[in-house]
Amino acid sequence: MTPVLTTYDWVPEFPRGFVRDIRVRWLLEELGRPYSVETVPLRDKSAGHLDSQPFHQVPFLRDGDLTLFESGAILLYLAEGSDLIPAAQRPIVQQWLIAALNSVEPFSMAWVLARFFDKDEAGAARQEPRLHQRLAQVQAALGDQPWLTGDRFTVADLMMADILRIPAQNGFLDDLHALAAYVERATDRPAFRKALADHMAHWRAADARMAAG
Ligand SMILES: N[C@@H](CCC(=O)N[C@@H](CS)C(=O)NCC(=O)O)C(=O)O
């Protein structure tokens, strides 16, 4: 059964590389699992889109009769039974994946929304100390380990590293060297590089389609 990943038909330049289908692509590459991609319109959101994603967002995944939204749920579903959720560490892996989504990403998103969506420099500046504190706490929890739960890269690292890419790209890890190295270690994996290349190719193909009218 080949899962079908749905993302947008096109997005402007600035979110490219970060639309959350990248997480699912990355995981599917880690698993060596082929998949296909379908799209929903970004601009003219359809009522049908809501049947698969009640918040009119992406990504969502169809796998046989199952349709799943929420990138965290999709990752946990796809990684189940694989080395990316070692059985003995399952609750701890789930804990860290949820921590990434629930205790780190909201702080990063609050900054992103203020800085890039609202273009509110003062509002973004107000978010910075909170975001920095969370990032420092992740670094402290990582300690000397290569990955969040020890020696093995898990789906929790995939989620955490993906979430940390935006702070990393915007200078928030410049004084958090161990955390910066963690993100680099994760995103240096061939599966991430392949996922990112395919993700960017998707937007280039969308541009070409638009240019062709
Ligand atoms: N919690 C959701 C967030 C999904 C989300 O924010 N998707 C963005 C793209 S990365 C989106 O569709 N944004 C457009 C919108 O909210 O209208 C998840 O992790 O899947």
PDB file of C-alpha atoms and ligand atoms in Angstrom, residues 8 18-21 23 42 45 53 55-59 69-72 101 105, ligand 1:
ATOM      1  CA  TYR A   8      -0.483  22.553  -1.086  1.00  0.00           C
ATOM      2  CA  PHE A  18       9.275  24.488   5.978  1.00  0.00           C
ATOM      3  CA  VAL A  19       5.760  23.477   4.946  1.00  0.00           C
ATOM      4  CA  ARG A  20       5.052  20.585   7.281  1.00  0.00           C
ATOM      5  CA  ASP A  21       4.773  17.963   4.542  1.00  0.00           C
ATOM      6  CA  ARG A  23       8.294  16.036   8.129  1.00  0.00           C
ATOM      7  CA  LEU A  42      -3.699  27.090  -1.049  1.00  0.00           C
ATOM      8  CA  LYS A  45      -9.528  26.311  -0.224  1.00  0.00           C
ATOM      9  CA  GLN A  53      -8.163  18.317   7.553  1.00  0.00           C
ATOM     10  CA  PHE A  55      -8.523  23.216  10.073  1.00  0.00           C
ATOM     11  CA  HIS A  56      -8.031  23.645   6.307  1.00  0.00           C
ATOM     12  CA  GLN A  57      -4.320  22.959   6.672  1.00  0.00           C
ATOM     13  CA  VAL A  58      -1.732  20.534   5.368  1.00  0.00           C
ATOM     14  CA  PRO A  59      -0.306  17.942   5.610  1.00  0.00           C
ATOM     15  CA  PHE A  69      -4.139  14.853   9.804  1.00  0.00           C
ATOM     16  CA  GLU A  70      -1.734  16.444  12.335  1.00  0.00           C
ATOM     17  CA  SER A  71       1.906  15.896  11.449  1.00  0.00           C
ATOM     18  CA  GLY A  72       2.594  14.375  14.882  1.00  0.00           C
ATOM     19  CA  LEU A 101       5.077  19.905  19.190  1.00  0.00           C
ATOM     20  CA  GLU A 105       6.961  24.618  18.432  1.00  0.00           C
TER      21      GLU A 105
HETATM   22  N1  LIG B   1      -0.620  21.188  13.872  1.00  0.00           N
HETATM   23  C1  LIG B   1      -0.659  21.035  12.443  1.00  0.00           C
HETATM   24  C2  LIG B   1      -0.253  22.350  11.825  1.00  0.00           C
HETATM   25  C3  LIG B   1      -0.471  22.332  10.337  1.00  0.00           C
HETATM   26  C4  LIG B   1      -0.106  23.670   9.724  1.00  0.00           C
HETATM   27  O1  LIG B   1       0.120  24.693  10.401  1.00  0.00           O
HETATM   28  N2  LIG B   1      -0.007  23.660   8.398  1.00  0.00           N
HETATM   29  C5  LIG B   1       0.314  24.872   7.669  1.00  0.00           C
HETATM   30  C6  LIG B   1       1.347  24.572   6.597  1.00  0.00           C
HETATM   31  S1  LIG B   1       2.875  24.089   7.333  1.00  0.00           S
HETATM   32  C7  LIG B   1      -0.929  25.354   6.932  1.00  0.00           C
HETATM   33  O2  LIG B   1      -1.625  24.578   6.316  1.00  0.00           O
HETATM   34  N3  LIG B   1      -1.148  26.658   7.010  1.00  0.00           N
HETATM   35  C8  LIG B   1      -2.209  27.322   6.321  1.00  0.00           C
HETATM   36  C9  LIG B   1      -3.353  27.664   7.215  1.00  0.00           C
HETATM   37  O3  LIG B   1      -3.262  27.497   8.427  1.00  0.00           O
HETATM   38  O4  LIG B   1      -4.352  28.138   6.655  1.00  0.00           O
HETATM   39  C10 LIG B   1       0.281  19.904  12.020  1.00  0.00           C
HETATM   40  O5  LIG B   1       1.316  19.734  12.680  1.00  0.00           O
HETATM   41  O6  LIG B   1      -0.019  19.190  11.048  1.00  0.00           O
END
